[in-house]
Amino acid sequence: MTLTSRPGSPARRPIAMLTHSHYEEDPRVRREAESLVERGRAVDVYALRRAGEPALEVLDGVRVRRLGVERHQGAGIGTYLREYLSFLARAGWSVTRAHRQRRYAVVQVHTLPDFLAFGGLPVRLTGVPILLDLHEAMPEFFRMRFPGSASPLAHRLLLVQERASIGLASAVITVNQALADRLVGLGVPSSKVSVILNSPSLRRFDPSAQPERHFMADGVLRLVYTGALTPVYELDVVIAALAALRTRRPELRVNLEIYGRGDAEAGLRVLVEELALGEVVRFHGRIPIAAVPGVIAAADVGLAPTKSNRFTEMSLSTKLFEYGAMDRPIVASALPLVERTFPAGSVATYRPGDPADLGAVLLRLVDDPGAREAGVSLARTRITELAWDHEAGRLMDLIDRLAGDRP
């Protein structure tokens, strides 16, 4: 693979990225890797591998090395731990061997888990900096995902591994200011922490590239959800709200298209059957990232339903950005970062866990076109300000500084 560079600058050494995810399905990893390649950095990504996938593939200029570890979504703690440790060992060995030839400038580690940073330890000992990309707060994620095992001792151990991983890293980036504030509150120097928003590329999420659909053009209110089907996303509340709307507004035709997969899917399917909504709710499974703008454009409203807990108080779903970029009204749970990030009126919010309030919010979008269109315009303006096109340059500057290419 030919290494490119900016005119007048020396060839830049490549970047290694470690991610315990399937590269094609991780928007943040893929967005960052492709942006670095566009700006003259070769990128090697070390990721999970499914049966039948090639071990090495070049996708949009990014070298993807898939390791022989599969994800066990919805498994128990023991299975997750074995999976994490297996990937840590394989990724650490692979990146260390490749470094002899590739001479990496920076090793960027995407979490979860945080301790994947130690996969870069052998290369770190040769003087290569580690950039730790904290997608989530792992201690809070564990407490939310495994409430039965979230003892005070387990929480302390998770804090220790988080702090050790941060200590190994040369710099840390995270996805929003709330998570950055949390790290500083735990004692991480603010100079070590940067925020690189998890916002979409407006080149990919471009409404002009999709067939135009006017609101309820066919007389049906078409709702869309694109994302993981896990307990943190309260699609059960959405389904209950649709059942209630049948009684409250029987003449209103509503469809819900769900794109994604996860361990909550089986329970959601049972709920749909119990409420006799089989003709209203459709499950499509996971679709490629490139197909997401099209399914949003075919809908009238994008949904970002999220439970309220300590973990989600520090989270902001990328779905809000994607729906808004496609000029679709956004309905989301009223969470702190939603209200902190978007101006009033740009996102239609409902009380988390409240199907009746969600139904009322949907009806207001149907009955008040003026407010609906104003919300779309406000969201679009805000998303343009926060789009990935701005964040990519900041990421490149940080990596250049770590690599020694820029003061």
Coordinates of C-alpha atoms in Angstrom, one line a residue:
M1 CA 0.0 0.0 0.0
T2 CA 1.4 3.4 -1.0
L3 CA 1.7 5.9 1.9
T4 CA 0.6 9.3 0.9
S5 CA 1.4 12.7 2.5
R6 CA 0.6 16.3 2.2
P7 CA 2.5 18.3 -0.4
G8 CA 5.9 19.4 1.0
S9 CA 5.8 17.1 4.0
P10 CA 7.6 13.9 4.7
A11 CA 5.8 10.6 4.4
R12 CA 3.8 10.0 7.5
R13 CA 4.2 6.7 9.4
P14 CA 1.0 4.7 9.7
I15 CA -1.4 4.4 12.6
A16 CA -2.5 1.2 14.2
M17 CA -6.1 1.1 15.6
L18 CA -7.3 -1.6 18.0
T19 CA -11.1 -2.1 18.3
H20 CA -13.1 -4.9 19.9
S21 CA -15.8 -4.6 17.2
H22 CA -16.6 -5.5 13.7
Y23 CA -14.9 -2.7 11.7
E24 CA -17.7 -2.4 9.1
E25 CA -20.3 -1.9 11.8
D26 CA -18.5 0.6 14.0
P27 CA -19.3 4.1 12.6
R28 CA -16.8 5.9 14.9
V29 CA -13.8 3.7 14.1
R30 CA -14.6 3.6 10.5
R31 CA -15.1 7.4 10.3
E32 CA -11.9 8.1 12.0
A33 CA -9.9 5.6 10.0
E34 CA -11.2 6.8 6.7
S35 CA -10.6 10.5 7.6
L36 CA -7.0 9.8 8.5
V37 CA -6.4 8.0 5.2
E38 CA -7.9 10.9 3.3
R39 CA -5.5 13.2 5.1
G40 CA -2.4 11.2 4.2
R41 CA -2.1 8.6 7.0
A42 CA -2.1 4.9 6.4
V43 CA -4.2 3.1 8.9
D44 CA -4.1 -0.6 10.0
V45 CA -7.2 -1.6 12.0
Y46 CA -7.1 -4.7 14.2
A47 CA -10.7 -5.9 14.7
L48 CA -13.0 -8.9 15.3
R49 CA -13.5 -11.5 12.7
R50 CA -16.7 -13.5 11.7
A51 CA -16.5 -16.9 10.2
G52 CA -15.9 -16.6 6.4
E53 CA -14.4 -13.1 6.5
P54 CA -10.9 -12.6 5.1
A55 CA -8.2 -12.1 7.7
L56 CA -6.8 -9.0 5.7
E57 CA -8.8 -6.7 3.6
V58 CA -8.5 -3.1 2.3
L59 CA -11.7 -1.1 2.6
D60 CA -11.7 2.5 1.4
G61 CA -8.0 2.6 1.8
V62 CA -8.0 1.2 5.3
R63 CA -6.1 -2.0 6.0
V64 CA -8.4 -4.2 8.1
R65 CA -6.7 -7.1 9.9
R66 CA -9.4 -9.3 11.4
L67 CA -8.4 -11.5 14.3
G68 CA -9.9 -14.9 15.2
V69 CA -12.2 -13.7 17.9
E70 CA -16.0 -13.5 17.5
R71 CA -18.4 -11.4 19.6
H72 CA -20.9 -13.1 21.9
Q73 CA -23.6 -10.4 22.3
G74 CA -25.8 -10.8 25.3
A75 CA -23.5 -13.4 26.9
G76 CA -22.6 -13.6 30.6
I77 CA -19.8 -11.8 32.3
G78 CA -17.4 -14.8 32.1
T79 CA -17.9 -15.2 28.4
Y80 CA -17.3 -11.4 27.8
L81 CA -14.1 -11.5 30.0
R82 CA -12.7 -14.5 28.1
E83 CA -13.5 -12.8 24.8
Y84 CA -11.9 -9.5 25.9
L85 CA -8.8 -11.3 27.1
S86 CA -8.5 -13.4 23.9
F87 CA -8.8 -10.3 21.8
L88 CA -6.3 -8.4 24.0
A89 CA -3.7 -11.1 23.6
R90 CA -4.2 -11.5 19.8
A91 CA -4.3 -7.8 19.1
G92 CA -1.2 -7.2 21.2
W93 CA 0.8 -9.9 19.5
S94 CA -0.4 -8.9 16.0
V95 CA 0.4 -5.2 16.4
T96 CA 3.8 -5.9 18.0
R97 CA 4.8 -8.2 15.1
A98 CA 3.5 -5.8 12.4
H99 CA 5.3 -2.8 14.1
R100 CA 8.7 -4.3 13.0
Q101 CA 7.8 -3.6 9.4
R102 CA 5.1 -0.9 9.6
R103 CA 6.9 1.3 12.2
Y104 CA 3.7 2.8 13.6
A105 CA 3.6 6.4 14.6
V106 CA 0.7 6.0 17.1
V107 CA -1.4 3.2 18.4
Q108 CA -5.0 4.3 18.9
V109 CA -7.1 2.0 21.1
H110 CA -10.9 2.2 20.9
T111 CA -12.9 1.0 23.9
L112 CA -14.7 -1.0 25.3
P113 CA -12.8 -2.6 27.1
D114 CA -10.5 0.1 28.5
F115 CA -7.7 -2.4 29.3
L116 CA -7.3 -3.1 25.6
A117 CA -4.8 -0.3 25.9
F118 CA -2.4 -2.9 27.2
G119 CA -2.4 -4.5 23.8
G120 CA -0.2 -1.6 22.8
L121 CA 2.2 -1.9 25.7
P122 CA 5.0 -3.7 23.8
V123 CA 4.9 -1.0 21.1
R124 CA 4.6 1.7 23.8
L125 CA 7.8 0.5 25.3
T126 CA 9.6 1.3 22.1
G127 CA 8.5 5.0 22.4
V128 CA 5.3 4.9 20.3
P129 CA 2.5 6.9 21.9
I130 CA -0.9 5.4 22.7
L131 CA -4.1 7.4 22.1
L132 CA -7.0 6.0 24.1
D133 CA -10.4 6.6 22.6
L134 CA -13.0 6.1 25.4
H135 CA -16.3 5.6 23.7
E136 CA -18.1 5.0 27.0
A137 CA -17.5 5.0 30.8
M138 CA -16.7 1.3 31.3
P139 CA -17.5 1.3 35.1
E140 CA -20.9 2.8 34.5
F141 CA -21.5 0.6 31.5
F142 CA -20.9 -2.5 33.5
R143 CA -23.2 -1.3 36.3
M144 CA -26.0 -0.7 33.8
R145 CA -25.4 -3.9 31.7
F146 CA -24.9 -6.3 34.6
P147 CA -26.8 -4.9 37.6
G148 CA -26.8 -8.3 39.4
S149 CA -23.0 -8.3 39.5
A150 CA -22.3 -4.6 40.0
S151 CA -20.9 -4.9 43.5
P152 CA -18.9 -2.1 45.1
L153 CA -15.8 -4.3 44.7
A154 CA -16.4 -4.9 41.0
H155 CA -16.9 -1.1 40.6
R156 CA -13.6 -0.3 42.3
L157 CA -11.8 -2.9 40.1
L158 CA -13.3 -1.4 37.0
L159 CA -12.2 2.1 38.1
V160 CA -8.7 0.7 38.7
Q161 CA -8.4 -0.8 35.2
E162 CA -9.8 2.4 33.7
R163 CA -7.2 4.6 35.6
A164 CA -4.4 2.2 34.7
S165 CA -5.4 2.2 31.0
I166 CA -5.5 6.0 31.0
G167 CA -2.1 6.1 32.8
L168 CA -0.6 4.0 30.0
A169 CA -2.0 6.3 27.3
S170 CA -0.2 9.4 26.1
A171 CA -3.5 11.2 25.4
V172 CA -7.2 10.4 25.8
I173 CA -10.1 11.4 23.7
T174 CA -13.8 10.8 24.4
V175 CA -17.1 11.5 22.7
N176 CA -18.7 14.3 24.7
Q177 CA -18.0 16.9 27.4
A178 CA -19.8 15.0 30.1
L179 CA -17.5 12.1 29.8
A180 CA -14.5 14.4 29.7
D181 CA -15.7 16.2 32.9
R182 CA -16.1 12.8 34.6
L183 CA -12.5 11.9 33.8
V184 CA -11.2 15.2 35.1
G185 CA -13.3 14.7 38.2
L186 CA -11.5 11.4 38.8
G187 CA -8.2 13.1 38.7
V188 CA -7.1 12.8 35.0
P189 CA -5.3 16.0 34.0
S190 CA -7.5 18.2 31.8
S191 CA -4.5 18.7 29.5
K192 CA -4.6 15.0 28.7
V193 CA -8.3 14.8 27.7
S194 CA -9.8 16.0 24.4
V195 CA -13.4 15.7 23.1
I196 CA -13.8 14.4 19.6
L197 CA -17.6 14.3 19.0
N198 CA -19.2 11.2 17.6
S199 CA -21.0 13.2 14.9
P200 CA -21.8 12.0 11.4
S201 CA -20.2 13.0 8.1
L202 CA -22.5 15.2 6.1
R203 CA -21.1 13.7 2.9
R204 CA -22.6 10.3 3.9
F205 CA -25.8 11.7 5.5
D206 CA -26.9 13.9 2.6
P207 CA -30.7 14.2 2.1
S208 CA -30.2 15.5 -1.5
A209 CA -28.7 12.1 -2.4
Q210 CA -31.9 10.3 -1.5
P211 CA -35.4 10.2 -3.0
E212 CA -37.5 13.0 -1.5
R213 CA -40.4 12.1 0.9
H214 CA -42.8 14.7 2.3
F215 CA -44.1 14.1 5.8
M216 CA -46.7 11.3 5.7
A217 CA -46.8 11.5 1.9
D218 CA -48.6 8.1 1.7
G219 CA -50.9 8.8 4.7
V220 CA -48.8 6.7 7.0
L221 CA -46.7 7.9 9.8
R222 CA -43.4 6.0 9.3
L223 CA -41.1 5.8 12.2
V224 CA -37.6 4.5 12.0
Y225 CA -35.0 3.2 14.6
T226 CA -31.5 2.4 13.5
G227 CA -29.2 1.0 16.2
A228 CA -28.5 -1.8 18.6
L229 CA -31.4 -3.8 20.1
T230 CA -30.1 -3.8 23.7
P231 CA -31.9 -3.1 27.0
V232 CA -30.4 0.5 27.2
Y233 CA -32.6 1.5 24.2
E234 CA -36.3 1.3 25.4
L235 CA -37.9 0.1 22.2
D236 CA -40.4 -1.7 24.5
V237 CA -41.7 1.8 25.5
V238 CA -42.0 2.7 21.8
I239 CA -44.0 -0.5 21.1
A240 CA -46.3 0.2 24.0
A241 CA -46.8 3.8 22.8
L242 CA -47.9 2.5 19.4
A243 CA -50.4 0.2 21.0
A244 CA -51.8 3.1 23.0
L245 CA -52.0 5.3 19.8
R246 CA -54.3 2.7 18.2
T247 CA -56.8 3.4 20.9
R248 CA -56.3 7.2 21.2
R249 CA -56.2 7.9 17.4
P250 CA -57.5 4.8 15.6
E251 CA -57.6 6.5 12.2
L252 CA -53.9 7.3 12.3
R253 CA -51.8 4.7 10.4
V254 CA -48.4 4.2 12.0
N255 CA -45.5 1.9 11.0
L256 CA -42.2 1.3 12.9
E257 CA -39.2 0.0 11.0
I258 CA -36.4 -1.3 13.2
Y259 CA -32.9 -1.8 11.8
G260 CA -30.4 -3.5 14.1
R261 CA -29.8 -6.5 16.2
G262 CA -29.1 -7.4 19.8
D263 CA -30.0 -9.5 22.7
A264 CA -33.3 -7.6 23.4
E265 CA -34.7 -8.5 20.0
A266 CA -36.4 -11.8 21.1
G267 CA -38.3 -10.0 24.0
L268 CA -39.3 -7.2 21.6
R269 CA -40.7 -9.7 19.1
V270 CA -42.8 -11.3 21.9
L271 CA -44.1 -7.9 23.0
V272 CA -45.1 -7.1 19.4
E273 CA -47.1 -10.4 19.1
E274 CA -48.8 -9.9 22.5
L275 CA -50.0 -6.4 21.5
A276 CA -51.0 -7.6 18.0
L277 CA -48.7 -5.2 16.2
G278 CA -47.2 -7.7 13.8
E279 CA -48.4 -5.6 10.8
V280 CA -47.2 -2.3 12.4
V281 CA -43.6 -3.2 13.6
R282 CA -41.1 -4.8 11.3
F283 CA -37.6 -6.0 12.2
H284 CA -35.0 -5.8 9.4
G285 CA -31.8 -6.8 11.2
R286 CA -28.6 -4.9 10.9
I287 CA -27.9 -3.2 7.6
P288 CA -24.6 -1.7 6.3
I289 CA -23.6 1.8 7.4
A290 CA -23.9 2.9 3.7
A291 CA -27.6 1.9 3.7
V292 CA -28.6 3.9 6.9
P293 CA -29.2 7.3 5.2
G294 CA -31.6 5.7 2.7
V295 CA -33.8 4.1 5.3
I296 CA -33.9 7.3 7.3
A297 CA -34.9 9.3 4.2
A298 CA -37.8 6.8 3.6
A299 CA -39.2 7.6 7.1
D300 CA -41.1 10.5 8.6
V301 CA -39.6 10.5 12.2
G302 CA -36.4 9.1 13.7
L303 CA -36.5 7.6 17.1
A304 CA -33.8 7.6 19.8
P305 CA -35.5 6.0 22.8
T306 CA -33.1 5.6 25.7
K307 CA -33.5 4.6 29.3
S308 CA -32.5 7.0 32.0
N309 CA -29.8 5.9 34.3
R310 CA -26.3 6.9 35.5
F311 CA -24.7 5.6 32.3
T312 CA -27.1 7.3 29.8
E313 CA -26.8 10.6 31.7
M314 CA -23.3 10.8 30.2
S315 CA -24.4 9.5 26.7
L316 CA -25.6 11.1 23.6
S317 CA -26.9 8.8 20.8
T318 CA -25.4 9.3 17.4
K319 CA -28.8 8.5 16.0
L320 CA -30.0 12.1 16.8
F321 CA -27.2 13.5 14.6
E322 CA -28.0 11.1 11.8
Y323 CA -31.8 11.7 11.8
G324 CA -31.3 15.5 11.9
A325 CA -28.7 15.4 9.2
M326 CA -31.3 13.7 6.9
D327 CA -33.8 16.5 7.7
R328 CA -36.1 14.2 9.7
P329 CA -37.9 15.2 13.0
I330 CA -36.1 13.7 16.0
V331 CA -37.9 12.1 18.9
A332 CA -35.6 11.2 21.9
S333 CA -35.7 10.6 25.6
A334 CA -35.3 13.8 27.7
L335 CA -31.7 13.1 28.8
P336 CA -29.2 15.7 30.1
L337 CA -26.9 15.6 27.1
V338 CA -29.8 15.9 24.6
E339 CA -31.0 19.1 26.2
R340 CA -27.4 20.3 26.7
T341 CA -26.4 19.7 23.0
F342 CA -29.4 20.7 21.0
P343 CA -31.4 24.0 21.2
A344 CA -34.9 24.1 22.6
G345 CA -37.4 22.9 20.0
S346 CA -34.9 21.1 17.8
V347 CA -35.6 17.7 19.3
A348 CA -39.0 16.5 20.4
T349 CA -38.3 14.9 23.8
Y350 CA -40.5 12.6 26.0
R351 CA -40.1 11.4 29.6
P352 CA -38.0 8.2 29.6
G353 CA -40.1 5.1 30.3
D354 CA -43.4 6.9 29.6
P355 CA -45.3 5.4 26.6
A356 CA -48.2 7.9 27.1
D357 CA -45.9 10.9 26.9
L358 CA -44.1 9.4 23.9
G359 CA -47.4 9.0 22.1
A360 CA -48.4 12.6 22.9
V361 CA -45.1 13.8 21.4
L362 CA -45.7 11.9 18.2
L363 CA -49.2 13.3 17.9
R364 CA -47.8 16.8 18.3
L365 CA -45.5 16.2 15.4
V366 CA -48.4 15.1 13.3
D367 CA -50.8 17.9 14.3
D368 CA -48.4 20.9 14.3
P369 CA -46.5 21.1 11.0
G370 CA -45.1 24.5 11.8
A371 CA -43.4 23.4 15.0
R372 CA -42.2 20.2 13.3
E373 CA -40.6 22.0 10.4
A374 CA -39.0 24.6 12.7
G375 CA -37.5 21.8 14.8
V376 CA -36.0 20.2 11.7
S377 CA -34.4 23.5 10.7
L378 CA -33.0 24.1 14.2
A379 CA -31.6 20.6 14.4
R380 CA -30.0 20.8 10.9
T381 CA -28.2 24.1 11.8
R382 CA -26.9 22.6 15.0
I383 CA -25.7 19.4 13.4
T384 CA -23.9 21.4 10.7
E385 CA -22.0 23.2 13.4
L386 CA -21.0 19.9 15.1
A387 CA -20.5 17.7 11.9
W388 CA -17.6 15.3 11.6
D389 CA -16.1 17.5 8.9
H390 CA -14.9 19.8 11.7
E391 CA -14.0 17.0 14.2
A392 CA -11.8 15.2 11.7
G393 CA -9.3 18.0 11.5
R394 CA -9.0 18.2 15.2
L395 CA -8.3 14.5 15.4
M396 CA -5.7 14.7 12.7
D397 CA -4.0 17.6 14.5
L398 CA -3.8 15.6 17.7
I399 CA -2.4 12.5 16.0
D400 CA 0.2 14.7 14.2
R401 CA 1.3 16.1 17.5
L402 CA 1.6 12.7 19.1
A403 CA 3.5 11.4 16.1
G404 CA 5.9 14.3 16.2
D405 CA 4.8 15.6 12.8
R406 CA 3.5 18.9 14.2
P407 CA 4.6 21.0 17.2

